[in-house]
Amino acid sequence: MELFFDMKNLKRITHIQIEDIAPLFDNYRVFYKMESDIEAAKAFLNNRIFNEESVIFAAYEGENAIGFVQLFYTFSSVSLEKSLILNDLYVDEAYRKQSVGQLLLEKAQQFCAQQGYKGLALETAIDNPAQKLYEKLGWEKDYHCFHYFWQVKR
């Protein structure tokens, strides 16, 4: 059975709803080959919200969170503007292919525009099938630069 979702099914997450999305966030991390740790997931999300380091929107079916998008704040020294990084997007497997991911992306775009940000950036795996959705929603692939990452040796 296909369900109907719209913007009314989306909520901005505060510390009160962390319990709602922590299992989804934990599943998201497990998907990326990390160990399950629900308490660490809750702590991480609480810290991001408490320190005003991210904005999180979640999609709900009734009282159950079924997907989320997390945006991190950043700035451009070149354009002298603030922008957002779409760092995390996850939809519970049972609700995929029902436009939940699209609604979360559209909510992120709406928030970005309403708050006066320059735009949204994201990076994704080369083989991620969601690229088609990103492009459908107006995202443009950046062919002009490479992304590098330096990791602290521990």
CSV table of C-alpha atoms in Angstrom, one decimal:
chain,number,residue,atom,x,y,z
A,1,MET,CA,0.0,0.0,0.0
A,2,GLU,CA,1.4,3.4,-1.0
A,3,LEU,CA,1.0,6.1,1.5
A,4,PHE,CA,0.5,9.9,0.9
A,5,PHE,CA,3.1,12.2,2.4
A,6,ASP,CA,3.3,16.0,2.2
A,7,MET,CA,4.9,18.9,4.0
A,8,LYS,CA,2.4,18.5,6.9
A,9,ASN,CA,4.2,15.2,7.7
A,10,LEU,CA,7.5,17.1,8.4
A,11,LYS,CA,8.7,18.5,11.6
A,12,ARG,CA,11.7,20.5,12.6
A,13,ILE,CA,13.4,18.5,15.3
A,14,THR,CA,14.2,19.9,18.8
A,15,HIS,CA,15.9,18.1,21.7
A,16,ILE,CA,12.4,16.9,22.6
A,17,GLN,CA,12.1,14.7,19.5
A,18,ILE,CA,15.6,13.3,19.6
A,19,GLU,CA,14.2,10.0,20.8
A,20,ASP,CA,12.0,9.9,17.7
A,21,ILE,CA,14.9,10.0,15.2
A,22,ALA,CA,17.8,8.4,17.1
A,23,PRO,CA,16.9,4.9,15.8
A,24,LEU,CA,16.8,6.2,12.3
A,25,PHE,CA,20.2,8.0,12.8
A,26,ASP,CA,21.7,4.9,14.2
A,27,ASN,CA,20.4,2.9,11.2
A,28,TYR,CA,21.9,5.5,8.9
A,29,ARG,CA,25.3,5.1,10.6
A,30,VAL,CA,25.0,1.3,10.4
A,31,PHE,CA,24.3,1.6,6.7
A,32,TYR,CA,27.7,3.3,6.4
A,33,LYS,CA,29.4,0.4,8.2
A,34,MET,CA,29.6,1.9,11.7
A,35,GLU,CA,28.8,0.0,14.9
A,36,SER,CA,25.3,0.5,16.2
A,37,ASP,CA,25.3,2.8,19.3
A,38,ILE,CA,22.0,4.4,20.0
A,39,GLU,CA,23.2,6.3,23.1
A,40,ALA,CA,26.1,7.9,21.1
A,41,ALA,CA,23.6,8.7,18.3
A,42,LYS,CA,21.3,10.5,20.8
A,43,ALA,CA,24.3,12.4,22.3
A,44,PHE,CA,25.6,13.5,18.9
A,45,LEU,CA,22.2,14.7,17.8
A,46,ASN,CA,21.5,16.5,21.1
A,47,ASN,CA,24.9,18.2,20.9
A,48,ARG,CA,24.2,19.4,17.4
A,49,ILE,CA,20.9,20.9,18.3
A,50,PHE,CA,21.9,22.3,21.7
A,51,ASN,CA,25.0,24.0,20.2
A,52,GLU,CA,22.9,25.2,17.2
A,53,GLU,CA,25.3,23.5,14.8
A,54,SER,CA,22.6,21.8,12.7
A,55,VAL,CA,19.0,21.8,11.6
A,56,ILE,CA,17.1,18.5,11.4
A,57,PHE,CA,13.8,17.9,9.8
A,58,ALA,CA,12.0,14.5,10.1
A,59,ALA,CA,9.2,12.9,8.2
A,60,TYR,CA,6.5,11.3,10.2
A,61,GLU,CA,3.8,8.7,9.6
A,62,GLY,CA,1.5,9.3,12.6
A,63,GLU,CA,3.7,9.5,15.6
A,64,ASN,CA,6.6,7.5,14.0
A,65,ALA,CA,9.6,9.2,12.5
A,66,ILE,CA,10.3,7.5,9.1
A,67,GLY,CA,13.1,9.7,7.7
A,68,PHE,CA,15.2,12.7,8.4
A,69,VAL,CA,17.5,15.3,6.8
A,70,GLN,CA,20.3,17.0,8.8
A,71,LEU,CA,21.8,20.3,7.6
A,72,PHE,CA,25.0,21.8,8.9
A,73,TYR,CA,25.8,25.5,8.8
A,74,THR,CA,28.8,26.8,6.8
A,75,PHE,CA,30.1,30.0,5.1
A,76,SER,CA,31.8,31.0,1.9
A,77,SER,CA,34.7,33.4,2.3
A,78,VAL,CA,34.7,33.9,-1.5
A,79,SER,CA,31.0,34.9,-1.9
A,80,LEU,CA,30.8,36.2,1.7
A,81,GLU,CA,27.5,34.3,2.1
A,82,LYS,CA,26.2,31.7,4.5
A,83,SER,CA,25.2,28.3,3.1
A,84,LEU,CA,24.2,24.8,4.3
A,85,ILE,CA,25.6,21.4,3.9
A,86,LEU,CA,23.1,18.6,3.5
A,87,ASN,CA,25.1,16.2,5.6
A,88,ASP,CA,22.6,13.4,6.3
A,89,LEU,CA,19.5,12.1,4.5
A,90,TYR,CA,17.9,8.8,5.5
A,91,VAL,CA,14.5,7.2,4.9
A,92,ASP,CA,13.5,3.9,6.7
A,93,GLU,CA,13.6,1.1,4.2
A,94,ALA,CA,9.9,0.4,4.5
A,95,TYR,CA,9.1,3.9,3.3
A,96,ARG,CA,11.5,4.3,0.4
A,97,LYS,CA,10.1,4.9,-3.1
A,98,GLN,CA,7.1,6.9,-1.6
A,99,SER,CA,8.5,10.4,-2.1
A,100,VAL,CA,9.6,10.8,1.5
A,101,GLY,CA,13.2,11.5,0.5
A,102,GLN,CA,12.0,14.0,-2.1
A,103,LEU,CA,9.8,15.8,0.6
A,104,LEU,CA,12.8,16.0,2.9
A,105,LEU,CA,15.0,17.5,0.2
A,106,GLU,CA,12.3,20.0,-0.8
A,107,LYS,CA,11.9,21.0,2.9
A,108,ALA,CA,15.7,21.6,3.1
A,109,GLN,CA,15.5,23.7,-0.1
A,110,GLN,CA,12.6,25.7,1.3
A,111,PHE,CA,14.3,26.3,4.6
A,112,CYS,CA,17.5,27.4,2.8
A,113,ALA,CA,15.6,29.9,0.6
A,114,GLN,CA,13.4,31.2,3.5
A,115,GLN,CA,16.4,31.8,5.8
A,116,GLY,CA,18.5,33.6,3.2
A,117,TYR,CA,21.2,31.1,2.6
A,118,LYS,CA,23.1,31.0,-0.7
A,119,GLY,CA,22.4,27.3,-1.3
A,120,LEU,CA,22.9,23.7,-0.2
A,121,ALA,CA,25.9,21.5,-0.8
A,122,LEU,CA,26.1,17.7,-0.5
A,123,GLU,CA,28.4,15.0,-1.4
A,124,THR,CA,27.4,11.5,-2.3
A,125,ALA,CA,28.8,8.2,-3.4
A,126,ILE,CA,29.4,7.9,-7.1
A,127,ASP,CA,27.0,5.0,-7.3
A,128,ASN,CA,24.2,6.5,-5.2
A,129,PRO,CA,20.9,6.1,-7.1
A,130,ALA,CA,19.6,9.2,-5.4
A,131,GLN,CA,21.6,11.4,-7.8
A,132,LYS,CA,18.7,11.2,-10.2
A,133,LEU,CA,16.4,12.7,-7.6
A,134,TYR,CA,18.9,15.5,-6.7
A,135,GLU,CA,19.2,16.5,-10.4
A,136,LYS,CA,15.4,16.3,-10.8
A,137,LEU,CA,15.1,18.8,-7.9
A,138,GLY,CA,17.6,21.3,-9.5
A,139,TRP,CA,20.9,20.2,-7.9
A,140,GLU,CA,23.9,20.5,-10.2
A,141,LYS,CA,26.9,18.2,-10.2
A,142,ASP,CA,30.1,20.1,-9.6
A,143,TYR,CA,32.7,19.0,-12.2
A,144,HIS,CA,35.1,21.9,-11.4
A,145,CYS,CA,36.7,20.7,-8.2
A,146,PHE,CA,37.9,17.7,-6.3
A,147,HIS,CA,37.1,17.0,-2.7
A,148,TYR,CA,40.0,16.1,-0.4
A,149,PHE,CA,40.0,15.0,3.2
A,150,TRP,CA,42.8,14.9,5.7
A,151,GLN,CA,42.4,12.5,8.6
A,152,VAL,CA,44.1,12.8,12.0
A,153,LYS,CA,46.2,9.7,12.7
A,154,ARG,CA,45.0,8.1,16.0
